[in-house]
Amino acid sequence: MNHRTKQKDRAFAGIVLGIYLLFLCWLILFKLADSMDKIPNMRGINLIPFHYDQLAGSRFHLNEVLYNVLVFIPAGFYFCAFSGNKAIRGIAACALLSLAFEAAQWIFALGASDITDLITNTAGGAMGAIVYHIFRKVFKGKAITIASMIGAALEALCFGLLAVLFLTNRTVRFS
């Protein structure tokens, strides 16, 4: 692969990563709210790992843990790819990003900061680093390109589904 193609592939991956990070910010900090009045105004903190309020069922907590892991897999993949193929740097970047999100939630009263989220998000980042190293072995020099194409397709699908969701919910008004 020539130098110019490699630069284009990295630029494309950077754009896909940037869009993903914006979506992640909207998801974690603003809970996918489509208007300012729907953004939660609460501040809480839980420093006991995997300790939950008993009001919600255990199935909810398992789903939340799984979603936290899944949503950070792309971060682990890209952070590892952009950190010189160093898994520990990619995982550390995921942990710092998660910590920044948890701190922002507490500082700006956007939700509850939870140590469990930090743990599960970092675990997702570690899985993303593993996926990156598998992609490197399978796809050789095209790992970032192929992952970015998949990521761009998934982002387009997500934004399309969200657009349909928002449009259909805006047209139906209940009094």
mmCIF file of C-alpha atoms in Angstrom:
data_model
loop_
_atom_site.group_PDB
_atom_site.id
_atom_site.type_symbol
_atom_site.label_atom_id
_atom_site.label_comp_id
_atom_site.label_asym_id
_atom_site.label_seq_id
_atom_site.Cartn_x
_atom_site.Cartn_y
_atom_site.Cartn_z
ATOM 1 C CA MET A 1 0.000 0.000 0.000
ATOM 2 C CA ASN A 2 1.465 3.347 -0.977
ATOM 3 C CA HIS A 3 1.880 6.286 1.386
ATOM 4 C CA ARG A 4 -0.914 8.402 -0.152
ATOM 5 C CA THR A 5 -3.464 5.579 0.118
ATOM 6 C CA LYS A 6 -2.438 4.941 3.709
ATOM 7 C CA GLN A 7 -2.924 8.643 4.548
ATOM 8 C CA LYS A 8 -6.390 8.625 2.939
ATOM 9 C CA ASP A 9 -7.341 5.492 4.854
ATOM 10 C CA ARG A 10 -6.222 7.043 8.153
ATOM 11 C CA ALA A 11 -8.075 10.281 7.346
ATOM 12 C CA PHE A 12 -11.242 8.306 6.571
ATOM 13 C CA ALA A 13 -10.804 6.345 9.817
ATOM 14 C CA GLY A 14 -10.361 9.639 11.686
ATOM 15 C CA ILE A 15 -13.635 10.960 10.255
ATOM 16 C CA VAL A 16 -15.475 7.750 11.176
ATOM 17 C CA LEU A 17 -13.951 7.927 14.677
ATOM 18 C CA GLY A 18 -14.969 11.591 15.034
ATOM 19 C CA ILE A 19 -18.575 10.848 14.074
ATOM 20 C CA TYR A 20 -18.600 7.893 16.465
ATOM 21 C CA LEU A 21 -17.271 10.063 19.323
ATOM 22 C CA LEU A 22 -19.949 12.708 18.669
ATOM 23 C CA PHE A 23 -22.612 10.005 18.726
ATOM 24 C CA LEU A 24 -21.100 8.563 21.916
ATOM 25 C CA CYS A 25 -21.218 11.997 23.542
ATOM 26 C CA TRP A 26 -24.858 12.429 22.520
ATOM 27 C CA LEU A 27 -25.677 8.954 23.817
ATOM 28 C CA ILE A 28 -23.862 9.131 27.163
ATOM 29 C CA LEU A 29 -24.205 12.765 28.149
ATOM 30 C CA PHE A 30 -27.491 13.718 26.523
ATOM 31 C CA LYS A 31 -29.219 10.304 26.493
ATOM 32 C CA LEU A 32 -30.162 10.727 22.793
ATOM 33 C CA ALA A 33 -32.379 13.696 23.700
ATOM 34 C CA ASP A 34 -33.766 15.600 20.736
ATOM 35 C CA SER A 35 -34.378 18.795 22.718
ATOM 36 C CA MET A 36 -32.835 20.540 25.711
ATOM 37 C CA ASP A 37 -35.871 19.986 27.944
ATOM 38 C CA LYS A 38 -35.441 16.205 27.636
ATOM 39 C CA ILE A 39 -31.902 16.225 29.013
ATOM 40 C CA PRO A 40 -31.909 14.908 32.594
ATOM 41 C CA ASN A 41 -31.019 17.355 35.346
ATOM 42 C CA MET A 42 -29.731 15.134 38.107
ATOM 43 C CA ARG A 43 -26.474 14.474 39.844
ATOM 44 C CA GLY A 44 -25.591 11.214 41.501
ATOM 45 C CA ILE A 45 -22.569 9.063 42.082
ATOM 46 C CA ASN A 46 -22.077 5.359 42.769
ATOM 47 C CA LEU A 47 -18.607 4.231 43.808
ATOM 48 C CA ILE A 48 -19.560 0.619 44.575
ATOM 49 C CA PRO A 49 -18.949 -1.593 41.512
ATOM 50 C CA PHE A 50 -22.007 -3.451 40.212
ATOM 51 C CA HIS A 51 -24.220 -2.099 42.998
ATOM 52 C CA TYR A 52 -27.669 -1.120 41.791
ATOM 53 C CA ASP A 53 -30.797 0.454 43.152
ATOM 54 C CA GLN A 54 -33.288 -2.317 43.825
ATOM 55 C CA LEU A 55 -36.111 -0.450 42.062
ATOM 56 C CA ALA A 56 -35.006 -1.616 38.613
ATOM 57 C CA GLY A 57 -34.936 -5.307 37.776
ATOM 58 C CA SER A 58 -31.754 -7.342 37.371
ATOM 59 C CA ARG A 59 -32.445 -7.798 33.642
ATOM 60 C CA PHE A 60 -32.177 -4.014 33.188
ATOM 61 C CA HIS A 61 -28.779 -4.001 34.893
ATOM 62 C CA LEU A 62 -27.457 -6.867 32.768
ATOM 63 C CA ASN A 63 -28.597 -5.069 29.613
ATOM 64 C CA GLU A 64 -26.976 -1.832 30.755
ATOM 65 C CA VAL A 65 -23.676 -3.614 31.392
ATOM 66 C CA LEU A 66 -23.791 -5.297 27.974
ATOM 67 C CA TYR A 67 -24.674 -2.042 26.198
ATOM 68 C CA ASN A 68 -21.805 -0.236 27.947
ATOM 69 C CA VAL A 69 -19.374 -2.912 26.796
ATOM 70 C CA LEU A 70 -20.714 -2.937 23.225
ATOM 71 C CA VAL A 71 -20.741 0.828 22.780
ATOM 72 C CA PHE A 72 -17.035 1.123 23.687
ATOM 73 C CA ILE A 73 -15.731 -1.649 21.404
ATOM 74 C CA PRO A 74 -15.244 0.774 18.468
ATOM 75 C CA ALA A 75 -13.367 3.176 20.759
ATOM 76 C CA GLY A 76 -10.957 0.421 21.775
ATOM 77 C CA PHE A 77 -10.460 -0.548 18.145
ATOM 78 C CA TYR A 78 -9.724 2.952 16.877
ATOM 79 C CA PHE A 79 -7.737 4.147 19.888
ATOM 80 C CA CYS A 80 -5.532 1.072 19.563
ATOM 81 C CA ALA A 81 -5.123 1.658 15.816
ATOM 82 C CA PHE A 82 -4.225 5.320 16.282
ATOM 83 C CA SER A 83 -1.830 4.700 19.183
ATOM 84 C CA GLY A 84 0.800 2.808 17.237
ATOM 85 C CA ASN A 85 -0.874 -0.586 17.647
ATOM 86 C CA LYS A 86 -0.333 -0.494 21.411
ATOM 87 C CA ALA A 87 -3.248 -2.223 23.117
ATOM 88 C CA ILE A 88 -2.496 -0.744 26.537
ATOM 89 C CA ARG A 89 -2.581 2.802 25.149
ATOM 90 C CA GLY A 90 -5.895 2.146 23.407
ATOM 91 C CA ILE A 91 -7.427 0.667 26.549
ATOM 92 C CA ALA A 92 -6.068 3.520 28.680
ATOM 93 C CA ALA A 93 -7.577 6.027 26.235
ATOM 94 C CA CYS A 94 -10.956 4.281 26.604
ATOM 95 C CA ALA A 95 -10.675 4.413 30.392
ATOM 96 C CA LEU A 96 -9.822 8.132 30.262
ATOM 97 C CA LEU A 97 -12.684 8.843 27.844
ATOM 98 C CA SER A 98 -15.101 6.975 30.097
ATOM 99 C CA LEU A 99 -13.778 8.826 33.151
ATOM 100 C CA ALA A 100 -14.241 12.133 31.303
ATOM 101 C CA PHE A 101 -17.856 11.216 30.481
ATOM 102 C CA GLU A 102 -18.577 10.193 34.076
ATOM 103 C CA ALA A 103 -16.989 13.393 35.413
ATOM 104 C CA ALA A 104 -18.933 15.522 32.919
ATOM 105 C CA GLN A 105 -22.195 13.853 33.964
ATOM 106 C CA TRP A 106 -21.507 14.740 37.578
ATOM 107 C CA ILE A 107 -20.144 18.256 36.984
ATOM 108 C CA PHE A 108 -22.964 19.313 34.661
ATOM 109 C CA ALA A 109 -25.712 17.314 36.462
ATOM 110 C CA LEU A 110 -26.455 15.231 33.370
ATOM 111 C CA GLY A 111 -26.973 11.943 35.150
ATOM 112 C CA ALA A 112 -25.487 9.533 37.617
ATOM 113 C CA SER A 113 -21.762 8.878 37.572
ATOM 114 C CA ASP A 114 -21.119 5.198 38.155
ATOM 115 C CA ILE A 115 -17.925 3.220 38.696
ATOM 116 C CA THR A 116 -19.628 0.274 36.989
ATOM 117 C CA ASP A 117 -19.880 2.325 33.798
ATOM 118 C CA LEU A 118 -16.165 3.081 33.987
ATOM 119 C CA ILE A 119 -15.364 -0.621 34.430
ATOM 120 C CA THR A 120 -17.685 -1.873 31.681
ATOM 121 C CA ASN A 121 -16.721 0.869 29.225
ATOM 122 C CA THR A 122 -13.050 0.031 29.754
ATOM 123 C CA ALA A 123 -13.846 -3.667 29.266
ATOM 124 C CA GLY A 124 -15.507 -2.752 25.969
ATOM 125 C CA GLY A 125 -12.390 -0.827 25.004
ATOM 126 C CA ALA A 126 -10.260 -3.887 25.812
ATOM 127 C CA MET A 127 -12.500 -6.009 23.599
ATOM 128 C CA GLY A 128 -12.118 -3.425 20.848
ATOM 129 C CA ALA A 129 -8.327 -3.682 21.155
ATOM 130 C CA ILE A 130 -8.605 -7.464 20.799
ATOM 131 C CA VAL A 131 -10.834 -7.058 17.733
ATOM 132 C CA TYR A 132 -8.289 -4.641 16.256
ATOM 133 C CA HIS A 133 -5.450 -7.136 16.653
ATOM 134 C CA ILE A 134 -7.600 -9.900 15.107
ATOM 135 C CA PHE A 135 -8.424 -7.580 12.169
ATOM 136 C CA ARG A 136 -4.697 -6.830 11.739
ATOM 137 C CA LYS A 137 -3.907 -10.524 11.453
ATOM 138 C CA VAL A 138 -6.831 -11.357 9.154
ATOM 139 C CA PHE A 139 -6.860 -8.291 6.894
ATOM 140 C CA LYS A 140 -3.137 -7.446 7.041
ATOM 141 C CA GLY A 141 -2.637 -3.812 5.923
ATOM 142 C CA LYS A 142 -6.342 -3.173 5.322
ATOM 143 C CA ALA A 143 -7.644 -3.565 8.890
ATOM 144 C CA ILE A 144 -8.367 0.128 9.474
ATOM 145 C CA THR A 145 -9.885 0.584 6.003
ATOM 146 C CA ILE A 146 -12.243 -2.380 6.315
ATOM 147 C CA ALA A 147 -13.217 -1.487 9.881
ATOM 148 C CA SER A 148 -13.849 2.126 8.842
ATOM 149 C CA MET A 149 -16.080 1.015 5.970
ATOM 150 C CA ILE A 150 -18.048 -1.187 8.360
ATOM 151 C CA GLY A 151 -18.142 1.651 10.905
ATOM 152 C CA ALA A 152 -19.323 4.181 8.319
ATOM 153 C CA ALA A 153 -22.062 1.802 7.165
ATOM 154 C CA LEU A 154 -23.188 1.213 10.760
ATOM 155 C CA GLU A 155 -23.140 4.956 11.474
ATOM 156 C CA ALA A 156 -25.243 5.625 8.378
ATOM 157 C CA LEU A 157 -27.673 2.895 9.441
ATOM 158 C CA CYS A 158 -27.901 4.277 13.002
ATOM 159 C CA PHE A 159 -28.448 7.834 11.824
ATOM 160 C CA GLY A 160 -31.053 6.648 9.332
ATOM 161 C CA LEU A 161 -32.924 4.700 12.012
ATOM 162 C CA LEU A 162 -32.690 7.620 14.437
ATOM 163 C CA ALA A 163 -33.992 9.994 11.775
ATOM 164 C CA VAL A 164 -36.973 7.724 11.148
ATOM 165 C CA LEU A 165 -37.564 7.408 14.895
ATOM 166 C CA PHE A 166 -37.448 11.165 15.474
ATOM 167 C CA LEU A 167 -39.574 11.972 12.445
ATOM 168 C CA THR A 168 -42.275 9.480 13.351
ATOM 169 C CA ASN A 169 -42.343 10.591 16.985
ATOM 170 C CA ARG A 170 -42.535 14.265 16.079
ATOM 171 C CA THR A 171 -45.551 13.843 13.816
ATOM 172 C CA VAL A 172 -47.634 11.974 16.376
ATOM 173 C CA ARG A 173 -48.803 14.212 19.221
ATOM 174 C CA PHE A 174 -50.861 13.012 22.140
ATOM 175 C CA SER A 175 -52.735 15.515 24.265
#
